[in-house]
Amino acid sequence: MAKVLVCDDDQSILEVIKIMLEESGFEVVTINSGKGIQKKITEIKPNLILLDIWMPGMDGKEIITLLRRDKKLRDIPIVVISALNDTENIAKKSGADGFLSKPFSMEDLVGVVYKYTH
Amino acid sequence: MPILQIVFSNFDLKIFNILLISMAVISNTALIYLLFKRPVKYAYTFSFIFFLFLINFWGLPKIIINSGFFNYNLYVHLDKISSFGYIFIPSVFIYFTFSFIGKIRLLAKPIPGMAVFLVPFIFLFLSWNTNLIEKRGQADIVNNSWGYESPAGDFFGIFLVWFETLMVISMLMLHKLYKTSLDPIKKRQSLWIFVAVFIPLLVGTITDGVFPLFGRHVFPMAIPLTSIMALIVGYAIYKFDLFEPSPNNILSSIGDGVITINTDRKITFINRSAKTILKIKNSLIGSTFDKAIYFTDQFRNKKPILNSPVTEVINTIKQLKSDQYCLSYKNRKPIPVSVTLNPIKTNQQLIGASITFKDISYEKELEKNKDDFISIASHELRTPLTSLQLFNQLLLKDLEKKKDNKLQNYSIQIQNQLGRLTKLTTDLLDTSRISTNGLSYYKKQFDLNQLIKETIENLQQANLGQKIVYEFGADSKVYGDKERIAQVLINLITNALKYSHSSKKIIVKTKIQNNYTKISVQDFGRGIKKSMQSKIFQRYFRNIEDPSQSGFGLGLYISSQIISNHQGKMWVESKIDRGSTFYFTLPTA
């Protein structure tokens, strides 16, 4: 079973993503801040990271740079979530693999996760 | 013996002289009247009036002197009055010149000022007390056929030097102004005055000055020729507003910044407000626009923009208005301005351009605050929208399983309304990002026909009542942001669907022309009024006559901005009740 780490500062989003992905047969771990994300990733070794690019405290872009520098973690695909409607550009610029623009539908979400875990 | 005396008798010449002087006095008086009638009079208008007045003072007594009516005492008094006239002419004229060229401060200094106006009094005193009339006696006066000059008595030579020096200084100054002034109006004015005054000055100096100085008498032409001067000046007043100050003087004091340039883009004028707005301390006249002062884009980049609007105005000879530029002086912080550029023409010929501007920093600041607010608000709204939408989706799935049609219908309603809400926040977000230049594009080559086909298929599913058909030209690979172009297509097609309920067809066409592709979306709906057609692409445009219209009025604005970012154009052709066709172009890859 593919493991997905979801990082977003909005509790409601985390909850609904967890429900949807679990319904679709993924194992989901959620964290609500960028702090300690590196440690958490090393710990659970997810197959995919869903990351909100705009969180208070720690910038999503910094997290991506950080993870890309880590030899053990650099191969884990990252999908950025953003409420800006040119998320695709942001994803490309920051070095993420995929993107999801808020608001997205269940199909979008599952589609993206499926794409990067198979 | 002068030639004239052979042809005419003394009597004829005296009559002739009276006639000519009378003409001069009349025309000078007419000119005085004309100048007094000017709506606004300036220091130099008054000094020119005084100058004309002195010429008449000089001329009028001569009419009586030459009339044949001879009374020795009267003659002496008239001669004194006459000398009062011409003695003060150079002083008044140099005063006129200095104030006309805007250097009156030089004469306001005590030494030159006193000199110019006190020296004539010495001449007047000498003239009145060492009058040649008394020395030469009656016989001499009678013998002199065309009247008798008594120029400052024995000191006439010195007076002549004084007279000519001041006049020559004045003429040189007018000439210099003509040569160096970059203001075409001032240039022309100085030339006309120069020519007008030069004629009587040159001839008069010879006939009324040099000849009498050497004891010879010829027909005095100085006063008669002032009528020609008056005619020239009068003509120039009617034709060129000669005595109106160059508009620059007026422009100096208005609140908007004004800069004028010639066709070489050299700055010919810059007013006080322009200097205040741009914090300029030195003159800048003669330096090149786009070098010292230049336009930058609205995002306050310090680099000058590539296609200077100045060049555009000079090339197209058309007015240009914008509040999307900043003006910058020497790498200083660019000031956002609302600017109007106008070509300046005289006699159908382009002589330069004017740049009028207002500082709109405050307005831009407000606009930025508003944009920031919209950006943050719409951004913040999207996160709860997302979870709402997702939870509703979960709900809907559950209700489908339970086959609860009623609640399922409610959930679908929620979904639709969430969709609308999403569209509104997207439009707001796009708009705020367009105005802060934050909208980024990811451009690459793509198949336009394919994109149109996909877009139409998606929209067709949701709108089964109306048929969307397409007619494609040749395969079209265009270069651009595929998502954004899809956004434009969706906007145009949904508008077409929305405004043509009664008709059943929407036609989307592509056509390759030269190096761009033209896309058209045609409906057969109600059409758009001519007066509205130019407005529909404006931000927040809403047709107040159409209360059914929903949304923020941003769709077409965003679409046209996206297309213009792609170096394309967007326009509409429409007829009431026949339908509208929206066109846009994209560069072919």
XYZ file of C-alpha atoms in Angstrom, chain B:
589
model
C 21.421 118.717 -53.040
C 19.251 115.687 -52.255
C 17.515 114.102 -55.189
C 14.023 114.518 -53.799
C 14.394 118.237 -53.903
C 14.823 118.184 -57.658
C 11.621 116.324 -58.213
C 9.424 118.003 -55.671
C 9.126 121.561 -54.555
C 9.671 122.314 -50.873
C 5.967 122.678 -50.377
C 5.215 119.274 -51.918
C 7.782 117.601 -49.691
C 6.386 119.185 -46.585
C 2.891 117.980 -47.483
C 4.357 114.576 -48.261
C 6.097 114.487 -44.910
C 2.925 115.534 -43.108
C 1.021 112.760 -44.850
C 3.575 110.087 -44.031
C 3.941 111.156 -40.402
C 0.164 111.318 -40.036
C -0.105 107.817 -41.402
C 2.521 106.645 -38.937
C 0.796 108.364 -36.032
C -2.542 106.873 -37.042
C -1.185 103.366 -37.454
C 0.780 103.582 -34.213
C -2.325 104.796 -32.438
C -4.317 101.965 -33.966
C -1.702 99.554 -32.711
C -1.831 101.096 -29.245
C -5.594 100.558 -29.315
C -5.080 96.975 -30.455
C -2.641 96.293 -27.659
C -4.907 97.854 -25.059
C -7.692 95.643 -26.269
C -5.691 92.463 -25.586
C -7.428 90.513 -22.869
C -4.265 90.142 -20.827
C -1.486 92.691 -20.843
C 1.998 92.013 -19.662
C 4.903 94.259 -18.663
C 6.266 94.115 -22.193
C 2.875 94.892 -23.737
C 2.807 98.086 -21.712
C 6.384 98.966 -22.568
C 5.632 98.448 -26.258
C 2.560 100.685 -25.897
C 4.770 103.299 -24.268
C 7.298 102.867 -27.068
C 4.573 103.584 -29.655
C 3.319 106.471 -27.581
C 6.805 108.028 -27.626
C 6.999 107.662 -31.416
C 3.745 109.604 -31.657
C 5.118 112.181 -29.260
C 8.022 112.528 -31.612
C 5.871 112.666 -34.733
C 2.815 114.756 -33.847
C 4.646 118.079 -33.297
C 6.348 117.598 -36.640
C 3.007 117.655 -38.399
C 2.397 121.153 -37.106
C 5.998 122.212 -37.710
C 5.728 121.154 -41.334
C 2.277 122.580 -41.842
C 3.591 125.926 -42.977
C 2.006 127.638 -40.069
C 5.011 129.191 -38.486
C 5.350 130.745 -35.121
C 8.822 130.845 -33.701
C 7.851 130.368 -30.044
C 5.382 127.628 -30.843
C 8.040 125.928 -32.925
C 10.499 125.927 -30.045
C 7.950 124.366 -27.685
C 6.839 121.760 -30.182
C 10.439 120.851 -30.832
C 10.982 120.333 -27.118
C 7.969 118.018 -26.949
C 9.205 116.141 -29.983
C 12.642 115.622 -28.527
C 11.062 114.239 -25.349
C 9.625 111.516 -27.574
C 12.687 110.267 -29.331
C 15.096 110.687 -26.429
C 13.236 108.117 -24.372
C 12.636 105.654 -27.220
C 15.776 103.509 -26.769
C 15.315 103.282 -22.986
C 11.752 102.117 -23.312
C 12.598 99.765 -26.123
C 15.442 98.099 -24.231
C 13.100 97.780 -21.263
C 10.627 96.118 -23.603
C 13.280 93.731 -24.960
C 14.497 92.708 -21.540
C 11.034 91.990 -20.282
C 10.091 90.250 -23.538
C 12.989 87.820 -23.338
C 12.388 87.341 -19.651
C 15.546 88.986 -18.346
C 13.986 92.052 -16.781
C 15.870 91.297 -13.588
C 19.031 92.645 -15.239
C 17.406 96.040 -15.647
C 15.962 95.945 -12.172
C 19.472 96.181 -10.734
C 20.242 99.742 -9.598
C 23.174 100.618 -11.859
C 21.948 99.515 -15.294
C 18.398 100.470 -14.363
C 19.350 103.990 -13.323
C 21.641 104.370 -16.320
C 18.977 103.444 -18.846
C 16.402 105.846 -17.449
C 18.538 108.668 -16.014
C 20.833 109.280 -18.963
C 17.921 110.331 -21.223
C 17.070 113.049 -18.745
C 20.535 114.509 -19.246
C 19.941 114.501 -22.981
C 16.528 116.043 -22.500
C 18.016 118.807 -20.364
C 20.736 119.441 -22.929
C 18.259 119.369 -25.771
C 15.960 121.853 -24.122
C 18.712 124.224 -23.125
C 21.118 124.177 -26.003
C 18.542 124.152 -28.672
C 19.932 124.644 -32.133
C 16.883 126.579 -33.113
C 18.013 129.476 -31.025
C 21.493 129.228 -32.463
C 20.670 128.899 -36.087
C 17.932 131.400 -36.268
C 14.775 131.703 -38.147
C 16.137 131.864 -41.675
C 17.819 128.541 -41.467
C 14.653 126.914 -40.286
C 12.607 128.345 -43.099
C 15.170 127.306 -45.677
C 15.194 123.751 -44.530
C 12.613 122.213 -46.751
C 11.348 119.287 -44.662
C 11.365 120.581 -41.241
C 14.105 120.969 -38.891
C 15.725 118.478 -36.567
C 17.246 119.622 -33.363
C 18.653 116.434 -32.030
C 19.940 117.245 -28.602
C 21.699 120.270 -29.830
C 25.444 120.162 -29.837
C 25.457 116.796 -28.159
C 23.624 115.122 -30.964
C 26.613 112.928 -31.821
C 26.823 111.572 -28.293
C 23.083 111.099 -28.176
C 23.183 109.199 -31.447
C 25.805 106.827 -30.044
C 23.633 106.317 -26.967
C 20.521 105.781 -29.051
C 22.136 103.301 -31.406
C 23.926 101.393 -28.616
C 20.717 100.661 -26.735
C 18.824 99.815 -29.907
C 21.583 97.533 -31.176
C 21.766 95.754 -27.808
C 18.008 95.232 -27.993
C 18.166 93.971 -31.548
C 21.040 91.628 -30.736
C 19.111 90.247 -27.816
C 16.050 89.646 -29.953
C 18.232 88.020 -32.558
C 19.890 85.829 -29.957
C 16.516 84.775 -28.631
C 15.469 83.890 -32.152
C 18.615 81.837 -32.701
C 18.751 80.012 -29.395
C 15.176 79.626 -28.230
C 13.915 76.081 -28.373
C 10.381 77.300 -27.902
C 9.078 77.694 -31.466
C 6.493 80.310 -30.479
C 8.969 82.541 -28.716
C 11.315 82.069 -31.630
C 8.772 83.284 -34.152
C 7.678 86.170 -31.976
C 11.221 87.468 -31.566
C 11.786 87.260 -35.311
C 8.687 89.291 -36.116
C 9.548 92.011 -33.629
C 13.116 92.074 -34.862
C 12.056 92.550 -38.490
C 9.360 95.099 -37.646
C 11.674 97.333 -35.608
C 14.739 96.815 -37.764
C 13.241 98.560 -40.831
C 12.602 102.027 -39.318
C 15.686 101.671 -37.141
C 18.105 101.112 -40.026
C 16.680 103.658 -42.464
C 15.870 106.155 -39.721
C 19.398 105.997 -38.367
C 20.712 107.029 -41.776
C 18.185 109.722 -42.647
C 17.477 111.133 -39.208
C 20.804 110.428 -37.548
C 23.878 110.104 -39.691
C 23.005 112.743 -42.322
C 22.002 115.504 -39.885
C 25.107 114.682 -37.837
C 27.236 115.667 -40.817
C 25.132 118.685 -41.537
C 23.281 117.178 -44.497
C 19.557 116.918 -44.660
C 17.632 114.216 -46.428
C 14.004 113.277 -46.202
C 13.595 111.929 -42.632
C 12.240 108.419 -42.821
C 12.336 107.272 -39.195
C 8.800 108.243 -38.212
C 7.109 107.416 -41.535
C 8.621 103.931 -41.478
C 7.156 103.218 -38.049
C 3.830 102.830 -39.855
C 5.286 99.800 -41.608
C 6.478 98.570 -38.240
C 2.991 99.052 -36.810
C 1.501 97.163 -39.750
C 3.878 94.244 -39.316
C 3.296 94.085 -35.573
C -0.455 94.405 -36.033
C -0.461 91.626 -38.598
C 1.592 89.409 -36.326
C -0.753 90.060 -33.419
C -3.721 88.928 -35.486
C -1.936 86.079 -37.120
C 0.317 84.734 -34.381
C -0.822 86.323 -31.109
C 2.438 88.207 -31.088
C 1.972 89.808 -27.707
C 0.599 86.781 -25.989
C 3.320 85.369 -23.858
C 4.521 82.070 -25.131
C 2.072 79.592 -23.602
C 5.053 78.305 -21.697
C 4.719 81.176 -19.256
C 1.187 80.107 -18.512
C 2.087 76.430 -18.492
C 4.762 77.151 -15.918
C 2.168 77.972 -13.345
C -0.332 75.151 -13.828
C -0.598 72.228 -11.488
C 0.095 69.431 -13.940
C 3.595 68.579 -15.064
C 4.251 69.766 -18.608
C 7.270 68.933 -20.728
C 7.585 69.770 -24.401
C 10.119 68.298 -26.755
C 11.072 68.899 -30.350
C 11.169 66.209 -33.015
C 14.724 65.290 -31.971
C 13.296 64.584 -28.514
C 15.268 67.488 -27.075
C 13.448 69.039 -24.134
C 12.269 72.515 -25.130
C 10.262 73.309 -22.055
C 9.663 71.929 -18.611
C 7.335 73.576 -16.150
C 7.560 74.062 -12.427
C 5.129 71.291 -11.543
C 7.043 68.788 -13.666
C 10.192 69.686 -11.766
C 8.449 69.401 -8.428
C 6.895 66.025 -9.239
C 10.145 64.566 -10.543
C 12.327 66.412 -8.012
C 14.430 68.064 -10.702
C 16.645 70.958 -9.688
C 18.547 71.895 -12.829
C 17.323 73.218 -16.143
C 17.241 70.177 -18.483
C 16.269 72.376 -21.444
C 18.081 70.970 -24.451
C 18.800 67.552 -22.976
C 17.271 64.514 -24.586
C 14.033 63.049 -23.312
C 14.326 59.309 -22.639
C 17.837 59.931 -21.360
C 17.532 62.429 -18.532
C 13.859 61.732 -17.946
C 12.319 58.508 -19.114
C 9.269 56.316 -18.867
C 9.366 53.107 -16.916
C 6.665 50.499 -16.520
C 4.014 50.702 -13.849
C 5.799 48.253 -11.595
C 8.473 50.808 -10.919
C 11.286 48.972 -12.575
C 14.089 51.435 -12.864
C 14.888 50.501 -16.433
C 13.409 52.648 -19.197
C 10.722 50.839 -21.163
C 11.674 49.667 -24.615
C 9.104 51.374 -26.787
C 9.064 54.882 -25.465
C 5.616 56.440 -25.849
C 7.404 59.602 -26.924
C 8.770 57.873 -29.997
C 5.339 56.451 -30.660
C 3.675 59.867 -30.578
C 6.313 61.416 -32.823
C 6.031 58.537 -35.282
C 2.268 58.218 -35.351
C 1.401 61.911 -34.727
C -1.449 60.737 -32.551
C -2.446 61.431 -28.996
C -1.519 58.848 -26.406
C -3.039 58.560 -22.942
C -2.082 56.210 -20.199
C -1.915 55.812 -16.479
C 0.200 52.707 -16.707
C 3.584 54.428 -16.856
C 6.012 55.824 -14.372
C 8.366 58.709 -15.004
C 11.856 58.570 -13.693
C 14.541 61.195 -13.501
C 18.135 60.007 -13.372
C 17.613 56.609 -11.750
C 15.499 58.045 -9.003
C 12.475 56.164 -7.764
C 9.989 56.137 -10.650
C 6.832 58.151 -10.016
C 3.579 56.631 -11.286
C 1.893 59.157 -13.519
C -1.259 59.641 -15.484
C 0.143 60.976 -18.721
C -1.129 62.441 -21.979
C 1.219 62.848 -24.910
C 0.206 65.093 -27.769
C 1.936 65.913 -31.032
C 2.584 69.651 -31.512
C 1.895 70.881 -35.006
C 2.202 74.268 -36.682
C 0.935 74.699 -40.215
C 0.383 70.963 -40.589
C 3.998 70.294 -39.744
C 5.082 68.311 -36.705
C 7.419 70.337 -34.544
C 7.456 68.203 -31.403
C 5.320 66.745 -28.671
C 3.944 67.717 -25.311
C 3.928 65.471 -22.288
C 1.386 66.373 -19.617
C 1.303 64.356 -16.445
C -0.055 64.077 -12.945
C 1.493 62.282 -10.019
C -0.782 59.359 -9.184
C 1.376 57.712 -6.493
C -1.426 58.017 -3.996
C -4.032 56.528 -6.335
C -1.667 53.704 -7.243
C -1.024 53.069 -3.564
C -4.759 52.789 -2.939
C -5.121 50.536 -5.935
C -2.306 48.357 -4.702
C -3.882 48.080 -1.263
C -7.126 47.080 -2.921
C -5.383 44.535 -5.136
C -3.499 43.126 -2.167
C -6.712 42.817 -0.246
C -8.492 41.087 -3.124
C -5.541 38.804 -3.609
C -5.341 37.767 0.020
C -9.107 37.533 0.406
C -9.639 35.393 -2.668
C -6.650 33.285 -1.759
C -7.899 32.766 1.772
C -11.366 31.928 0.490
C -10.075 29.120 -1.651
C -8.894 26.889 1.181
C -12.298 26.642 2.913
C -13.866 26.386 -0.558
C -11.703 23.365 -1.230
C -12.674 21.509 1.903
C -16.338 22.483 1.440
C -16.259 21.116 -2.050
C -14.491 17.934 -1.064
C -16.747 17.235 1.906
C -19.759 17.885 -0.302
C -18.393 15.394 -2.750
C -18.123 12.801 0.017
C -21.650 13.641 1.072
C -22.930 13.304 -2.465
C -21.305 9.912 -2.873
C -22.892 8.693 0.326
C -26.292 10.003 -0.718
C -25.944 8.303 -4.090
C -25.303 5.020 -2.316
C -28.331 5.555 -0.086
C -30.392 6.606 -3.131
C -31.718 9.650 -1.241
C -32.770 11.721 -4.248
C -33.957 14.706 -2.330
C -30.782 15.217 -0.339
C -28.732 14.279 -3.352
C -30.362 17.150 -5.226
C -29.522 19.525 -2.374
C -25.948 18.414 -2.471
C -25.783 19.001 -6.212
C -27.133 22.509 -5.648
C -24.371 23.081 -3.109
C -21.854 21.802 -5.623
C -23.076 24.162 -8.356
C -23.018 27.155 -6.084
C -19.547 26.223 -4.871
C -18.511 26.133 -8.528
C -19.807 29.662 -9.007
C -18.041 30.825 -5.891
C -14.839 29.264 -7.137
C -15.145 31.013 -10.486
C -15.645 34.360 -8.746
C -12.605 33.953 -6.534
C -10.563 32.843 -9.541
C -11.549 35.951 -11.488
C -10.745 38.216 -8.571
C -7.430 36.531 -8.020
C -6.546 36.769 -11.704
C -7.479 40.433 -11.843
C -5.473 41.389 -8.812
C -2.531 39.492 -10.189
C -2.813 41.099 -13.629
C -2.661 44.540 -12.078
C 0.347 43.677 -9.958
C 2.034 41.880 -12.840
C 1.906 38.741 -10.720
C 0.114 36.560 -13.235
C 2.727 34.211 -14.544
C 2.555 32.369 -17.823
C 3.960 29.049 -18.741
C 4.335 29.241 -22.498
C 5.143 26.481 -24.868
C 4.098 25.309 -28.284
C 0.750 23.513 -28.437
C -1.952 22.412 -30.860
C -4.648 25.067 -30.774
C -7.281 23.086 -32.681
C -6.885 20.212 -30.255
C -7.336 22.542 -27.290
C -10.443 24.073 -28.818
C -11.887 20.643 -29.510
C -11.329 19.523 -25.896
C -12.723 22.738 -24.490
C -15.826 22.511 -26.638
C -16.390 18.885 -25.666
C -16.285 19.763 -21.974
C -18.627 22.708 -22.358
C -20.983 20.805 -24.652
C -21.612 18.179 -21.960
C -22.852 20.826 -19.574
C -24.914 22.675 -22.198
C -26.808 20.139 -24.191
C -29.444 22.649 -25.304
C -27.116 24.609 -27.556
C -24.870 23.188 -30.215
C -21.243 24.307 -30.328
C -19.678 23.648 -33.715
C -16.187 24.295 -34.942
C -14.632 25.024 -38.294
C -10.887 24.715 -38.253
C -8.415 26.151 -40.671
C -5.083 24.441 -41.217
C -3.376 22.750 -38.263
C -2.382 25.461 -35.927
C 0.577 25.227 -33.620
C 0.640 28.281 -31.450
C 2.993 29.442 -28.756
C 1.442 30.300 -25.431
C 0.160 29.244 -22.056
C -2.263 26.443 -22.825
C -4.182 26.729 -19.545
C -4.632 30.451 -19.970
C -5.759 30.169 -23.567
C -8.234 27.494 -22.468
C -9.463 29.979 -19.876
C -10.035 32.557 -22.634
C -11.893 30.028 -24.796
C -14.079 28.920 -21.890
C -14.869 32.522 -21.094
C -15.835 33.405 -24.659
C -17.857 30.249 -25.270
C -19.725 30.410 -21.952
C -20.529 34.059 -22.665
C -21.804 33.059 -26.095
C -23.966 30.339 -24.544
C -25.241 32.698 -21.887
C -26.215 35.535 -24.215
C -27.833 33.483 -26.968
C -30.385 31.333 -25.199
C -32.865 31.647 -28.002
C -30.529 30.480 -30.752
C -29.146 26.997 -30.785
C -25.752 27.426 -32.326
C -22.293 28.705 -31.441
C -19.552 28.631 -34.069
C -15.868 28.524 -33.191
C -13.481 29.064 -36.082
C -9.739 29.268 -36.535
C -7.937 30.764 -39.452
C -4.221 31.126 -40.079
C -3.220 34.526 -41.374
C 0.403 35.432 -42.051
C 2.186 34.635 -38.826
C -0.731 34.527 -36.467
C -3.887 32.538 -35.966
C -7.252 34.227 -35.710
C -9.830 32.569 -33.494
C -13.474 33.608 -33.581
C -16.393 32.678 -31.354
C -19.702 33.550 -32.935
C -23.148 33.499 -31.414
C -26.547 34.452 -32.815
C -27.885 35.978 -29.654
C -28.971 39.411 -28.632
C -25.801 41.250 -29.656
C -24.012 44.172 -28.027
C -24.833 47.849 -28.474
C -22.242 49.860 -30.379
C -21.680 52.164 -27.410
C -20.976 49.202 -25.161
C -18.566 47.429 -27.446
C -15.468 49.316 -26.375
C -16.375 49.116 -22.706
C -16.899 45.402 -22.312
C -13.181 44.714 -22.060
C -12.802 47.096 -19.137
C -12.199 45.911 -15.625
C -15.351 45.505 -13.507
C -17.541 46.410 -16.475
C -21.151 45.636 -15.855
C -24.042 46.402 -18.101
C -26.419 48.291 -15.855
C -29.188 47.868 -18.416
C -28.970 44.134 -17.957
C -29.867 43.217 -14.381
C -29.638 39.521 -15.217
C -25.892 39.737 -15.615
C -24.077 38.084 -12.753
C -20.455 38.077 -11.683
C -17.900 40.828 -11.305
C -17.565 41.848 -14.947
C -14.033 40.511 -15.080
C -14.140 37.661 -17.591
C -13.516 39.652 -20.757
C -11.055 41.902 -19.004
C -8.972 38.921 -17.899
C -9.276 37.299 -21.331
C -8.141 40.401 -23.168
C -5.232 40.818 -20.759
C -4.169 37.224 -21.308
C -4.320 37.687 -25.077
C -2.379 40.932 -24.963
C 0.288 39.173 -22.912
C 0.518 36.756 -25.834
C 1.121 39.667 -28.224
C -2.357 39.104 -29.587
C -5.428 41.264 -29.972
C -9.010 40.802 -28.902
C -12.018 42.583 -30.325
C -15.718 42.180 -30.965
C -18.046 42.674 -33.889
C -21.692 42.735 -33.030
C -25.140 43.707 -34.194
C -28.194 44.005 -32.024
C -30.389 40.896 -32.311
C -28.038 39.350 -34.871
C -25.397 38.195 -32.448
C -21.782 38.853 -31.625
C -18.466 37.520 -32.840
C -15.477 37.738 -30.551
C -12.086 37.522 -32.176
C -8.622 37.077 -30.807
C -5.251 36.424 -32.370
C -2.276 34.382 -31.252
C 1.190 34.221 -32.739
C 1.690 31.034 -34.733
C 4.614 28.993 -33.434
